[in-house]
Amino acid sequence: MTDVRTESGTRARTRRAILDAAVDVLTADPAASLGDIATAAGVGRTTVHRYFPERADLLAALSKSAWDQVTEATERARPAEGPAAAALDRLCQEYFDLGRVLMLVFNDPQQYATADWDACSPADQSLLDLVERGHEDGTIDPRLSPLWVQNVLWSMLYSAWQYAQDAQVSRHQALDMCLYSLRKTLRP
Amino acid sequence: MTDVRTESGTRARTRRAILDAAVDVLTADPAASLGDIATAAGVGRTTVHRYFPERADLLAALSKSAWDQVTEATERARPAEGPAAAALDRLCQEYFDLGRVLMLVFNDPQQYATADWDACSPADQSLLDLVERGHEDGTIDPRLSPLWVQNVLWSMLYSAWQYAQDAQVSRHQALDMCLYSLRKTLRP
DNA sequence: CCGTAGCGGAACAGCTGTGTTCCACTCGTA
DNA sequence: TACGAGTGGAACACAGCTGTTCCGCTACGG
């Protein structure tokens, strides 16, 4: 009945509306109340509680949603194919498109850290593997450890999102800058 | 009487203790209560209110403190002397030492945005000037706009702090990685 | 030794967010 | 038309944080 997968069409739709609104509102103000989220979703606060009994449940669902999106994006980028540097390029582009959803799990990781997320996720792992492959095939600077590359990739993405907001620059241009800089950094 | 500059020795000391504790606690949990901060400072909650009547006053003082530290660090780096790339190196090192204080104003800029801070501060401005100088003297890649360099610098610093925490890596090594990567990115 | 500066703690009222319950409303559909 | 699913809103109790007041304590200097 309450199983997500066997939900009716309407229920699934309002559930999504709430989650989407939560992303919008919480990125703007991480301490926003459930009332704010409900309003943004065009929904009563009661309804929010119907779908997510406690605040933590909503946050967990949000975290899982983000996790799923990252996993899908990672698969789309086919990180194991071709030269490592090129694969990392694809990965970067895919992640960039996810946008705001990821700003959340960045800014307060401890908020959204659930059982799924805290451990080294498959997506994280495939990135680390990718970097090691790059060390071997000579397309990534061996002085840069996988963990450091991971850090730089994410923070560079963060920069790009910020840049697209602050400067009057298209998302495409911001991504270009990001890729250009990242390539220079990783180049052997 | 309540003027910060004419405070007695003891008052100045407890004021600092509260501010320091606030940095510690708020970096760990941005939504921490005043009680938590008071406890961390080894001080009664009443005392906190004696120095900072409202929460906003404490946050403003924190913001101002961070602002002052950034300004001092910027001056120490002498951003207008020598080749631009080298000056930016010095700037990066100075900023890195400020550490956690800056994580605060990053993570929720709208929290700490005061009249001083929101406008383009002298520190920000001298960084932007520095990059333009680098374009002219040929030590910084002209394809990278000043604003983008600013974004990258800060997020690279953030990476380094994160890296020093997560990986079992000394702060010095993290800074080395940061500088190495930044140099590669900015190189013409 | 006394007075004052500085502090801690208890107590209080007010506010905001949360979680819950209950009732009424509006749709589709059998 | 009657029914049930899905919803919104009002109302409530509860908890936590905040800001304030007041009282008692300690330490230090004249």
Coordinates of C-alpha atoms in Angstrom, one line a residue, chain B:
Chain B
M1 CA 31.4 50.7 27.9
T2 CA 30.2 48.1 25.5
D3 CA 32.6 49.4 22.9
V4 CA 34.8 46.5 21.7
R5 CA 37.9 48.6 21.7
T6 CA 37.7 49.8 25.2
E7 CA 37.0 46.5 26.8
S8 CA 38.8 45.2 29.9
G9 CA 41.2 42.3 29.5
T10 CA 38.9 39.6 30.8
R11 CA 36.0 40.8 28.7
A12 CA 38.1 40.7 25.6
R13 CA 39.3 37.2 26.4
T14 CA 35.8 35.7 27.0
R15 CA 34.6 37.5 23.8
R16 CA 37.3 35.7 21.9
A17 CA 36.6 32.4 23.5
I18 CA 33.0 32.7 22.5
L19 CA 33.8 33.6 18.9
D20 CA 36.4 30.8 18.6
A21 CA 33.9 28.3 20.0
A22 CA 31.3 29.5 17.6
V23 CA 33.6 28.8 14.7
D24 CA 34.3 25.3 15.9
V25 CA 30.7 24.4 16.6
L26 CA 29.1 26.1 13.6
T27 CA 31.5 24.5 11.2
A28 CA 30.5 21.1 12.6
D29 CA 26.8 22.0 12.6
P30 CA 25.6 25.2 11.0
A31 CA 22.3 25.0 12.9
A32 CA 23.8 24.6 16.3
S33 CA 22.1 26.4 19.2
L34 CA 23.5 29.2 21.3
G35 CA 23.5 26.7 24.2
D36 CA 25.9 24.4 22.3
I37 CA 28.2 27.3 21.6
A38 CA 28.2 28.5 25.2
T39 CA 29.0 25.0 26.4
A40 CA 31.8 24.7 23.9
A41 CA 33.2 28.0 25.0
G42 CA 33.0 26.9 28.7
V43 CA 30.6 29.7 29.4
G44 CA 27.0 30.1 30.5
R45 CA 24.4 30.8 27.9
T46 CA 23.6 34.0 29.7
T47 CA 27.1 35.2 29.2
V48 CA 26.8 34.7 25.4
H49 CA 23.8 36.9 25.5
R50 CA 25.7 39.5 27.5
Y51 CA 28.2 39.9 24.7
F52 CA 25.9 39.3 21.7
P53 CA 22.3 40.3 22.6
E54 CA 20.9 38.4 19.6
R55 CA 22.1 35.5 17.6
A56 CA 22.4 37.8 14.6
D57 CA 24.9 39.9 16.5
L58 CA 27.1 36.9 17.1
L59 CA 26.9 35.9 13.5
A60 CA 27.7 39.4 12.4
A61 CA 30.7 39.5 14.7
L62 CA 31.8 36.2 13.3
S63 CA 31.4 37.5 9.8
K64 CA 33.4 40.6 10.6
S65 CA 36.1 38.6 12.2
A66 CA 36.4 36.4 9.1
W67 CA 36.4 39.5 6.9
D68 CA 39.2 41.0 8.9
Q69 CA 41.3 37.9 8.7
V70 CA 40.9 37.7 5.0
T71 CA 41.9 41.3 4.6
E72 CA 45.0 40.8 6.7
A73 CA 45.9 37.6 4.9
T74 CA 45.5 39.4 1.6
E75 CA 47.8 42.2 2.7
R76 CA 50.4 39.7 3.9
A77 CA 50.4 38.1 0.4
R78 CA 51.3 41.4 -1.2
P79 CA 49.2 40.7 -4.3
A80 CA 50.5 43.6 -6.3
E81 CA 54.2 42.6 -6.1
G82 CA 56.1 40.3 -8.5
P83 CA 54.7 38.1 -11.2
A84 CA 51.0 37.6 -10.9
A85 CA 51.2 33.8 -10.8
A86 CA 53.6 33.9 -7.9
A87 CA 51.5 36.4 -6.1
L88 CA 48.5 34.2 -6.5
D89 CA 50.5 31.4 -5.0
R90 CA 51.2 33.4 -1.9
L91 CA 47.6 34.4 -1.7
C92 CA 46.5 30.8 -1.9
Q93 CA 48.9 29.8 0.9
E94 CA 47.7 32.6 3.2
Y95 CA 44.1 31.8 2.6
F96 CA 44.7 28.1 3.2
D97 CA 46.0 28.9 6.7
L98 CA 42.7 30.6 7.6
G99 CA 41.0 27.2 7.3
R100 CA 37.7 26.5 8.9
V101 CA 36.7 30.1 9.4
L102 CA 36.2 30.4 5.7
M103 CA 34.2 27.2 5.4
L104 CA 31.4 29.0 7.3
V105 CA 31.0 31.9 4.9
F106 CA 31.2 29.5 2.0
N107 CA 28.6 27.1 3.0
D108 CA 25.8 29.5 3.7
P109 CA 26.8 32.8 2.3
Q110 CA 23.4 34.3 2.8
Q111 CA 23.7 33.6 6.6
Y112 CA 26.7 35.8 7.0
A113 CA 26.2 38.3 4.3
T114 CA 26.4 41.7 6.0
A115 CA 26.9 45.2 4.6
D116 CA 30.7 44.8 4.6
W117 CA 30.8 41.5 2.9
D118 CA 28.2 41.3 0.1
A119 CA 29.8 44.1 -2.0
C120 CA 33.0 43.3 -3.8
S121 CA 35.4 43.5 -0.8
P122 CA 38.9 44.9 -1.2
A123 CA 40.2 41.4 -0.9
D124 CA 38.0 40.1 -3.7
Q125 CA 38.9 43.1 -5.8
S126 CA 42.6 42.7 -5.4
L127 CA 42.3 39.1 -6.5
L128 CA 40.4 40.1 -9.6
D129 CA 43.0 42.8 -10.4
L130 CA 45.7 40.3 -9.8
V131 CA 44.3 38.0 -12.4
E132 CA 44.0 40.8 -15.0
R133 CA 47.6 41.7 -14.3
G134 CA 48.4 38.0 -14.9
H135 CA 46.7 38.2 -18.3
E136 CA 48.9 41.2 -19.2
D137 CA 52.2 39.9 -17.9
G138 CA 51.5 36.5 -19.5
T139 CA 51.6 34.3 -16.4
I140 CA 47.9 33.4 -16.3
D141 CA 46.0 31.8 -19.1
P142 CA 44.0 34.6 -20.7
R143 CA 41.1 32.2 -21.5
L144 CA 40.3 32.1 -17.8
S145 CA 38.2 35.1 -16.7
P146 CA 39.0 36.7 -13.4
L147 CA 35.7 35.7 -11.9
W148 CA 36.2 32.1 -12.9
V149 CA 39.7 32.1 -11.4
Q150 CA 38.3 33.4 -8.2
N151 CA 35.7 30.6 -8.2
V152 CA 38.3 28.0 -8.9
L153 CA 40.7 29.3 -6.3
W154 CA 38.2 29.1 -3.5
S155 CA 36.8 25.8 -4.5
M156 CA 40.3 24.4 -4.8
L157 CA 41.0 25.6 -1.3
Y158 CA 37.8 23.9 -0.2
S159 CA 39.0 20.7 -1.8
A160 CA 42.3 20.9 0.0
W161 CA 40.6 21.4 3.4
Q162 CA 38.3 18.5 2.7
Y163 CA 41.2 16.4 1.4
A164 CA 43.2 17.1 4.6
Q165 CA 40.2 15.9 6.7
D166 CA 39.1 12.8 4.7
A167 CA 42.3 11.3 3.5
Q168 CA 45.0 10.7 6.1
V169 CA 47.1 13.5 4.6
S170 CA 48.9 16.3 6.4
R171 CA 47.7 19.8 5.9
H172 CA 51.0 20.6 4.2
Q173 CA 50.6 17.8 1.6
A174 CA 47.0 18.9 0.9
L175 CA 48.3 22.5 0.3
D176 CA 51.0 21.2 -2.0
M177 CA 48.4 19.3 -4.1
C178 CA 46.3 22.4 -4.2
L179 CA 49.1 24.7 -5.3
Y180 CA 50.3 22.1 -7.9
S181 CA 46.9 21.7 -9.4
L182 CA 46.1 25.4 -9.3
R183 CA 49.4 26.3 -11.1
K184 CA 48.7 23.8 -13.8
T185 CA 45.2 25.2 -14.3
L186 CA 46.3 28.8 -14.5
R187 CA 49.4 28.3 -16.6
P188 CA 49.0 29.9 -20.0

